[in-house]
XYZ file of C-alpha atoms in Angstrom:
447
model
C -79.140 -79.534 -18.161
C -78.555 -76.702 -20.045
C -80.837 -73.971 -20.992
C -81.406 -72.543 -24.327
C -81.877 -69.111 -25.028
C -82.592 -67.745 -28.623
C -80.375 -65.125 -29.520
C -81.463 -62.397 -31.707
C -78.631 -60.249 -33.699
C -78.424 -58.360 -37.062
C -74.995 -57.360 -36.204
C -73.420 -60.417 -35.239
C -69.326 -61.717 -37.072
C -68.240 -61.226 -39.838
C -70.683 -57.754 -39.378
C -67.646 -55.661 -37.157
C -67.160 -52.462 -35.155
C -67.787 -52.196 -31.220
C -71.616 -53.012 -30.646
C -71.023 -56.454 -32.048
C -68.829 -56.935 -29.229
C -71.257 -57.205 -26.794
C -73.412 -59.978 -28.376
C -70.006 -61.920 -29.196
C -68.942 -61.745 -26.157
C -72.296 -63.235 -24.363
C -72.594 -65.734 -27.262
C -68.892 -66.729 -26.137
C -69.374 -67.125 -22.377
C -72.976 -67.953 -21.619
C -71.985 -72.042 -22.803
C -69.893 -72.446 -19.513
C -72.752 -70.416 -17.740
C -75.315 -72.917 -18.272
C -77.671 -71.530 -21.770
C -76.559 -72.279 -25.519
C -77.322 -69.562 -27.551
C -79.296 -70.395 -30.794
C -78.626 -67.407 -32.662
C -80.842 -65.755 -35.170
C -78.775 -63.470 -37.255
C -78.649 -62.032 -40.993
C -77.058 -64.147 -44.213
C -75.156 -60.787 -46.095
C -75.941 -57.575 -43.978
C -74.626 -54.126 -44.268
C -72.028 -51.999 -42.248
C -69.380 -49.896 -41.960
C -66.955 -52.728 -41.278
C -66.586 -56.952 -41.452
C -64.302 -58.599 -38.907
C -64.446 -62.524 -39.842
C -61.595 -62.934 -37.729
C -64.160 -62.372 -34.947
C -66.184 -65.492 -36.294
C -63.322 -68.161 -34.076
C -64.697 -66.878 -31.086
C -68.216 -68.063 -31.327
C -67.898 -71.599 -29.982
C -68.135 -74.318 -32.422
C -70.946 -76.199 -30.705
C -73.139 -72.714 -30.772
C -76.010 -72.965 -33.715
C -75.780 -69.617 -35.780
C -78.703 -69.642 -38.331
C -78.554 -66.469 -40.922
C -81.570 -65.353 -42.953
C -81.457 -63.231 -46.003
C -81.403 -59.624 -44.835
C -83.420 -58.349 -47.423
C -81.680 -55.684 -48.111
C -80.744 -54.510 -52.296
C -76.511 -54.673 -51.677
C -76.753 -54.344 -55.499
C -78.534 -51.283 -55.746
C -76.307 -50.038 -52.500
C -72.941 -50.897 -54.592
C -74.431 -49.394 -57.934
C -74.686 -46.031 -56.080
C -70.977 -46.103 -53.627
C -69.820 -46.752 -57.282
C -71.644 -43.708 -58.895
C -70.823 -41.682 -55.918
C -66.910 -42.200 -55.913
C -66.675 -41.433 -59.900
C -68.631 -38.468 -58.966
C -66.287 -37.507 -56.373
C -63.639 -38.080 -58.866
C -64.697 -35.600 -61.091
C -65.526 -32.824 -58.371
C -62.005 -33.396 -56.843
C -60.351 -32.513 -60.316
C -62.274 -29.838 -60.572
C -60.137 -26.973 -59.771
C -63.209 -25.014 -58.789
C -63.847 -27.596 -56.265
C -60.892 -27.858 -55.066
C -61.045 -23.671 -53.922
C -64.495 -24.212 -52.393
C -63.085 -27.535 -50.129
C -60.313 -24.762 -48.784
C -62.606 -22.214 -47.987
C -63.600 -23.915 -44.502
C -66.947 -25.334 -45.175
C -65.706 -28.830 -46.058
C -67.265 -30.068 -42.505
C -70.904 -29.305 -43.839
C -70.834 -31.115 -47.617
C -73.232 -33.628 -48.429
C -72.147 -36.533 -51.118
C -74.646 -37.767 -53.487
C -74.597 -41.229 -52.069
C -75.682 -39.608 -48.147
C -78.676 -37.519 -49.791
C -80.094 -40.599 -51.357
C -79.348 -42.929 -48.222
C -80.827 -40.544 -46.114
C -83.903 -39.910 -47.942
C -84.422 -43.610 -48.130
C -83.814 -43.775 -44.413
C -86.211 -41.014 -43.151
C -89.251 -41.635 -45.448
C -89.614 -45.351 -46.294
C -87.699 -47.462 -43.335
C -88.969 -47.813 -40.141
C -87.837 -47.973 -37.299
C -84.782 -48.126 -39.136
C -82.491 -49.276 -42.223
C -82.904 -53.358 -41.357
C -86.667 -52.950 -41.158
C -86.316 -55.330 -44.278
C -84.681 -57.833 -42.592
C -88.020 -58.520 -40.411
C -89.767 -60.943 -42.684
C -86.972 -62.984 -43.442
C -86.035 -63.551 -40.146
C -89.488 -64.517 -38.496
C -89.866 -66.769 -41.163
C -86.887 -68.629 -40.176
C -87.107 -68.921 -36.994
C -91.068 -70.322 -37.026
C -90.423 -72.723 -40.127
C -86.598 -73.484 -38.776
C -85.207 -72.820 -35.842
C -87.780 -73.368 -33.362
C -88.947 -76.782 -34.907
C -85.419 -77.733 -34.494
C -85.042 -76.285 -31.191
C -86.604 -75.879 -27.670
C -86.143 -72.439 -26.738
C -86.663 -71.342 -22.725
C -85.515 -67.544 -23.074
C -86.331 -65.038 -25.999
C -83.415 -62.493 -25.860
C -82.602 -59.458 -28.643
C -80.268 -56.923 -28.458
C -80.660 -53.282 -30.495
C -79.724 -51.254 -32.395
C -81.169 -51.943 -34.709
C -84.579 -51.711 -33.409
C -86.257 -53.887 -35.801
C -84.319 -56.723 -33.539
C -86.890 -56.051 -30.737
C -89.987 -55.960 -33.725
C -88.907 -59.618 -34.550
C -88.403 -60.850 -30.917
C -91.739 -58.991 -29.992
C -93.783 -61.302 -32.805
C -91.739 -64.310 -31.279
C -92.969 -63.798 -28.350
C -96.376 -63.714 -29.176
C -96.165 -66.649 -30.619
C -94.226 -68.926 -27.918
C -95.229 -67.074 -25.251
C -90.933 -67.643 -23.936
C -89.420 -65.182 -21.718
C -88.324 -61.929 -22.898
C -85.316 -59.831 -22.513
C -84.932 -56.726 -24.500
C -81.103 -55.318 -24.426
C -81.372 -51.634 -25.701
C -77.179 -50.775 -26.194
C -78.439 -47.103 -27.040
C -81.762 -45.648 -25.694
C -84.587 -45.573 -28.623
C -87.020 -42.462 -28.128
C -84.773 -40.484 -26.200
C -81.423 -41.045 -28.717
C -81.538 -37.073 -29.789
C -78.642 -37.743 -32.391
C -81.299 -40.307 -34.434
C -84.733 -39.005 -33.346
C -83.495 -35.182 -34.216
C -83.681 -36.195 -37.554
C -86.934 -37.119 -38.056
C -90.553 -35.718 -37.914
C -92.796 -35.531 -35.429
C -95.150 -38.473 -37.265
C -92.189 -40.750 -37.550
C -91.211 -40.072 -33.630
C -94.813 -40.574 -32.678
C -94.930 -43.758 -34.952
C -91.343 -45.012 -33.099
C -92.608 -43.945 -29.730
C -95.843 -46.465 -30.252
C -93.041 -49.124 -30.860
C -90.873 -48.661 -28.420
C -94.076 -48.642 -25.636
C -95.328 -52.214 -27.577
C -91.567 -53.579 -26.665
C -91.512 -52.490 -23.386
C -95.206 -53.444 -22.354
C -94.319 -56.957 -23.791
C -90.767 -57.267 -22.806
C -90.716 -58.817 -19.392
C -86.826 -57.384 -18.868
C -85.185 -54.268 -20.147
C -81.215 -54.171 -20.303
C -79.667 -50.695 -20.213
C -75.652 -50.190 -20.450
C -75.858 -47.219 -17.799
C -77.477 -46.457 -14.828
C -78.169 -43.061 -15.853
C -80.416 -44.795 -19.035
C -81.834 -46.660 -17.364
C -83.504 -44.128 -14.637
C -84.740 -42.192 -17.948
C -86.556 -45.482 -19.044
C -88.253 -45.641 -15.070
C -89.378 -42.054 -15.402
C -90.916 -42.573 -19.009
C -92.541 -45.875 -18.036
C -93.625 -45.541 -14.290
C -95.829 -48.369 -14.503
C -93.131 -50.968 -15.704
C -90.264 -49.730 -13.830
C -89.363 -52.495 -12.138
C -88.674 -54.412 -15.537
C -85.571 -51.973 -15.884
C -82.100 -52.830 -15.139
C -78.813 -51.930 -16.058
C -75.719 -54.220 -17.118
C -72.963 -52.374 -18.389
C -70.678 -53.300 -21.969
C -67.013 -54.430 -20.627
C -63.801 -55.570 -21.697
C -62.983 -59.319 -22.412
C -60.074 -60.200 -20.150
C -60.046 -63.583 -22.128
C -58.072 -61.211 -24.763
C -55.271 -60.078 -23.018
C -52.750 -62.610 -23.779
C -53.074 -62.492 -27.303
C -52.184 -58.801 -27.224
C -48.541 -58.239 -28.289
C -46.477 -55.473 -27.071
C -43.404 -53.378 -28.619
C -41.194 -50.699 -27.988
C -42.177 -47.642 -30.196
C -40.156 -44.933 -32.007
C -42.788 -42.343 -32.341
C -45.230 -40.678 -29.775
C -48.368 -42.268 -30.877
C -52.056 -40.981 -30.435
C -54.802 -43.465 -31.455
C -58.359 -43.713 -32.076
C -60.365 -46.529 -33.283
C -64.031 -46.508 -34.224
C -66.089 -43.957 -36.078
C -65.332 -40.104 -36.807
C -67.980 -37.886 -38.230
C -69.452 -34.228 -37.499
C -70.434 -35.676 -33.884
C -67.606 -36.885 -32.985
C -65.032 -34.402 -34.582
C -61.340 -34.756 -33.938
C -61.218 -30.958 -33.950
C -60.184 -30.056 -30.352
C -57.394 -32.204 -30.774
C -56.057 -30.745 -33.832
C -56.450 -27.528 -32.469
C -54.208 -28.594 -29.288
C -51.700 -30.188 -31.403
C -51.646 -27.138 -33.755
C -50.873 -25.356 -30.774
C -48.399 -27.662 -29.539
C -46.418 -27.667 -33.066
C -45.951 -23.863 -33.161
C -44.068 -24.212 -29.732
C -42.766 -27.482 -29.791
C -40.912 -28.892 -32.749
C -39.173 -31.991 -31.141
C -42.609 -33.117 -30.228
C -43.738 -32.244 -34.233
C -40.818 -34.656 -35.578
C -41.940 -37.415 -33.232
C -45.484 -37.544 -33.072
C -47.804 -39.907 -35.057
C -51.746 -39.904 -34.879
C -53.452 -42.355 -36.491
C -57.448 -42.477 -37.002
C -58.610 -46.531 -37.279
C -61.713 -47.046 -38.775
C -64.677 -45.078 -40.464
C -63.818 -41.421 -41.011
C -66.294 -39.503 -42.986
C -65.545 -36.988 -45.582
C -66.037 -33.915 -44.258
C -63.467 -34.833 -41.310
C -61.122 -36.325 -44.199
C -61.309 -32.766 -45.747
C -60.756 -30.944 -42.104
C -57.615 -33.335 -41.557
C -55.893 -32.462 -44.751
C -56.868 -28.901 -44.711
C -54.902 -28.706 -40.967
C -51.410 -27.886 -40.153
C -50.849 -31.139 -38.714
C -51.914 -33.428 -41.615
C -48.435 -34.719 -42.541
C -48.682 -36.325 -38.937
C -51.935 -38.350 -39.097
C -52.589 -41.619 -40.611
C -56.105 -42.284 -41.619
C -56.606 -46.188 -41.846
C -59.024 -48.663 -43.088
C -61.214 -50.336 -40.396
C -59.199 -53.608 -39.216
C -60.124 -56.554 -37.250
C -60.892 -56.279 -33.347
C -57.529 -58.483 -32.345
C -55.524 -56.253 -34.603
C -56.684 -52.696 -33.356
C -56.586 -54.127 -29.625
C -52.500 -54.651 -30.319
C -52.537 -51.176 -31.848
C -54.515 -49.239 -28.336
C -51.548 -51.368 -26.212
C -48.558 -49.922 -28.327
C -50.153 -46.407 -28.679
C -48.847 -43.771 -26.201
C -52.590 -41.969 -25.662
C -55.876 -44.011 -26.729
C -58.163 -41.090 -27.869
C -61.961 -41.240 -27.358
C -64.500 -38.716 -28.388
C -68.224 -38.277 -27.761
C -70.858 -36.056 -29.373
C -70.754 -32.048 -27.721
C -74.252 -33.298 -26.611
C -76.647 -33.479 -23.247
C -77.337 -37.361 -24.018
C -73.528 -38.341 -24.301
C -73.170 -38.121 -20.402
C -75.278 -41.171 -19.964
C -73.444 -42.834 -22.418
C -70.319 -45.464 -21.965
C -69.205 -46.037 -25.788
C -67.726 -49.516 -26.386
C -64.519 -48.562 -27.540
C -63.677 -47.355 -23.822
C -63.718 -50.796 -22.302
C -61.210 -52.031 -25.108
C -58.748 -48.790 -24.377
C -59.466 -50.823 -20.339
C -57.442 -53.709 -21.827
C -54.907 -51.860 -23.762
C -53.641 -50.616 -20.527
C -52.552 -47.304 -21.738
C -53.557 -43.503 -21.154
C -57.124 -42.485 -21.860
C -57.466 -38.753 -23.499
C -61.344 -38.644 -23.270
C -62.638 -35.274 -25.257
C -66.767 -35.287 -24.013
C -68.873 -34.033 -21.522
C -66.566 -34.263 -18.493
C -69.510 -34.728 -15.918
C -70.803 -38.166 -18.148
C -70.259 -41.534 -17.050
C -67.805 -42.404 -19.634
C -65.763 -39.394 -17.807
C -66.229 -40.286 -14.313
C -65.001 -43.654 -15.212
C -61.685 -42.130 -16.992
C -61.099 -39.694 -14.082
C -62.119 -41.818 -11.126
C -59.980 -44.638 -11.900
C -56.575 -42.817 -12.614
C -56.583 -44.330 -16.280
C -56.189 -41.112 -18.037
C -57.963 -37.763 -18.703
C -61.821 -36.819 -19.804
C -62.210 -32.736 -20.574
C -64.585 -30.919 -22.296
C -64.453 -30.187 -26.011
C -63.540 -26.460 -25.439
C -60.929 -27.315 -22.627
C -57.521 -26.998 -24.964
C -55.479 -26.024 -22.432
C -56.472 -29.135 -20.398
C -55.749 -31.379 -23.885
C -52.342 -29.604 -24.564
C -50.992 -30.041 -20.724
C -51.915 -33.859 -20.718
C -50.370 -34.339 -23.907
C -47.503 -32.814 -23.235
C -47.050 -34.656 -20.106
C -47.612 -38.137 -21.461
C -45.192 -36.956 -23.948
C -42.516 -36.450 -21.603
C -42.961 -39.567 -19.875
C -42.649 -41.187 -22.850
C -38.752 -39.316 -23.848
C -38.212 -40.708 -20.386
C -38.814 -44.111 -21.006
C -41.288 -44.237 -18.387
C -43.809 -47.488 -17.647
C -46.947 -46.251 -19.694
C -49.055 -49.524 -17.980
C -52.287 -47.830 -15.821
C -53.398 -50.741 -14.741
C -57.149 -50.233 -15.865
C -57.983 -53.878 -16.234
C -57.100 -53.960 -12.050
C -58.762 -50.789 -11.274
C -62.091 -51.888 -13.756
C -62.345 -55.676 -13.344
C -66.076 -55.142 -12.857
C -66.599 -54.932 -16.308
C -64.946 -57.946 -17.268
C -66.901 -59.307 -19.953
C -67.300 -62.761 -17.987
C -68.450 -61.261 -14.819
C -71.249 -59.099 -16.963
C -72.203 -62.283 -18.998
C -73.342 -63.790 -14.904
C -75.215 -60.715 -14.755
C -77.147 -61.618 -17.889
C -77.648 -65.152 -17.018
C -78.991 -64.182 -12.889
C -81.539 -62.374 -15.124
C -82.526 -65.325 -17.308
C -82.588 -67.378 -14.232
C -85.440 -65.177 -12.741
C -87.052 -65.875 -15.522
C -86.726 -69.584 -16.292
């Protein structure tokens, strides 16, 4: 007889981008693995991007109930309507227009981040969905577990207010417990940095009430995972790692196609972290030596760009050449990675980015094509490029390295040369069904 487990989510379908992917995915498989997933998850929430063509894959016998999120969409769509007549006028603004030329277009601030940042940093904590909290342990005391028997308590952040609401659950029923942290808490420098030290200290109190009550702790790497043993001697053994994947289930309904143009894609977010730049530099480069290359190429940015990158794009020599696109749904972008000639991935110039696989790697695994990885080329993420033969991972500052490879997938491609690496082969560890056992050995320990 099968096993339930309850399944908590604020980003869950139509919610999109890559960290939804990983409760999808488990929501998808763990039916044939022996646990339905009763899945506590928001009515309207807020992101970047929606996919609802990612709402087919949850199994139709899977119970998805959605509390309001508690979140004012009104006020938020009052003030992205405020800020983009705003922007309106400063674009026409021929004084503007000098000052966004001048170089320091990377650094500007719109009205709408000042006032979503100060609402961030002083009023919700641990973060943004804080508001959701209420809401959802009302509905899962006065609904969902009335209607349901539930063996295994499992939540998934960020965001962290996830684990809040799972912790209170578990106080309650008393179920099993697994926390699944897809980015470290204390320890995430490019969140914590932001704040003060009485808001770290305040998140730091949280984080130790999850993981004293939390009788599991997922981590996606290894190296995350030994920073959570070190903090927490004295509940080390509740730490274990199970990385994000690829969904092999997906291949066949990618579609393939001969191209005309040298394509370089990248799908996901772009802001000051993760800046494009060393690319444009290289191809800058490239242009001034090689204009066959120039009349060919096409580079197309999929997804969330802010700004300040929009501004550095146009301002570059290379702007009639990139495409910057909308955010599109997850079986749409996977067809664009397996037609593109390089799959570009970029994470933050930082110490904390070489513990860190980001999702959208394990989706270039699928696509089956080149990897250009710009990061910290002695991370995981870069070990997994380099080790595996599916591409290259350099440092930001490493042009040369970034010209040479494109260059040389570039020629390969004027030859008509098989662009397949064969990543799904070399990487079927991380096959999202293999990882979904993982998760389910662990609630079998436990049940």
């Amino acid at each position: 007889m099968k096993k339930n487990v309850l399944f908590i989510a604020y980003h869950f379908p139509p919610i999109g981008g890559s960290g939804v992917q990983r409760s999808l995915k488990y929501v998808k498989y763990l039916p044939s693995n022996g646990y339905n997933p009763i899945v506590a998850t928001v009515k309207e929430g807020h992101n970047f991007a929606y996919d609802y063509g990612m709402l087919k894959e949850i199994p139709e016998n899977v119970k998805v109930y959605r509390s309001n999120s508690g979140e004012m969409l009104w006020l938020r769509e009052i003030i992205e309507k405020v800020n983009e007549f705003l922007s309106k006028l400063r674009t026409s603004s021929k004084e503007e227009v000098v000052e966004e030329n001048k170089g320091n277009s990377e650094n500007k601030d719109t009205i709408k981040d000042k006032i979503f940042r100060y609402l961030e940093y002083n009023y919700y904590v641990p973060d943004t969905k804080i508001r959701w909290y209420k809401h959802a342990i009302r509905n899962i005391k006065n609904i969902i577990l009335k209607e349901n028997k539930i063996d295994v308590i499992y939540s998934t952040s960020a965001p962290y207010t996830d684990h809040l609401i799972a912790m209170e659950i578990k106080k309650k029923t008393n179920k099993p417990w697994v926390a699944d942290f897809r980015d470290p808490w204390i320890g995430n420098d490019s969140i914590m940095g932001r704040y003060s030290e009485k808001r770290i200290k305040k998140e730091k109190e949280m984080e130790l009430q999850v993981v004293t009550l939390a009788d599991i702790v997922i981590n996606v790497t290894d190296p995350i995972t030994e920073m959570y043993k070190k903090r927490y001697p004295q509940f080390k053994n509740k730490f274990i790692t199970i990385t994000n994947g690829f969904d092999g289930g997906d291949k066949d309904s990618i579609k393939r196609y001969n191209n005309t143009k040298f394509k370089i894609s990248y799908a996901g977010l772009l802001d000051s972290s993760r800046t494009p730049k060393s690319l444009i530099i290289a191809l800058e480069n490239i242009f001034s030596k090689n204009q066959e290359l120039a009349k060919d190429l096409v580079v197309d940015f999929t997804g969330y760009v802010s700004d300040d990158l929009i501004n550095m794009i146009n301002n570059s020599k290379i702007s009639k050449n990139i495409n910057v696109n909308s955010y599109v749904e997850h079986k749409e972008i996977l067809n664009i990675m397996a037609n593109s000639n390089i799959n570009l991935i970029i994470l933050p110039d930082i110490e904390e980015s070489k513990g860190v696989f980001t999702g959208k790697i394990f989706d270039y695994i699928l696509a089956e094509r080149p990897i250009l990885g710009i990061m910290p080329d002695d991370g995981v993420a870069a070990k997994l490029i380099n080790e595996n033969n599916i591409g290259l991972a350099v440092n930001h500052n490493d042009i040369d390295k970034i010209e040479e490879f494109i260059l040389e997938e570039y020629k390969k491609f004027k030859s008509g040369y098989d662009l397949n690496t064969d990543s799904i082969g070399k990487c079927s560890q991380y096959d999202r069904r293999n990882l979904t056992k993982q998760l389910v050995e662990v609630f079998n320990k436990l049940t």
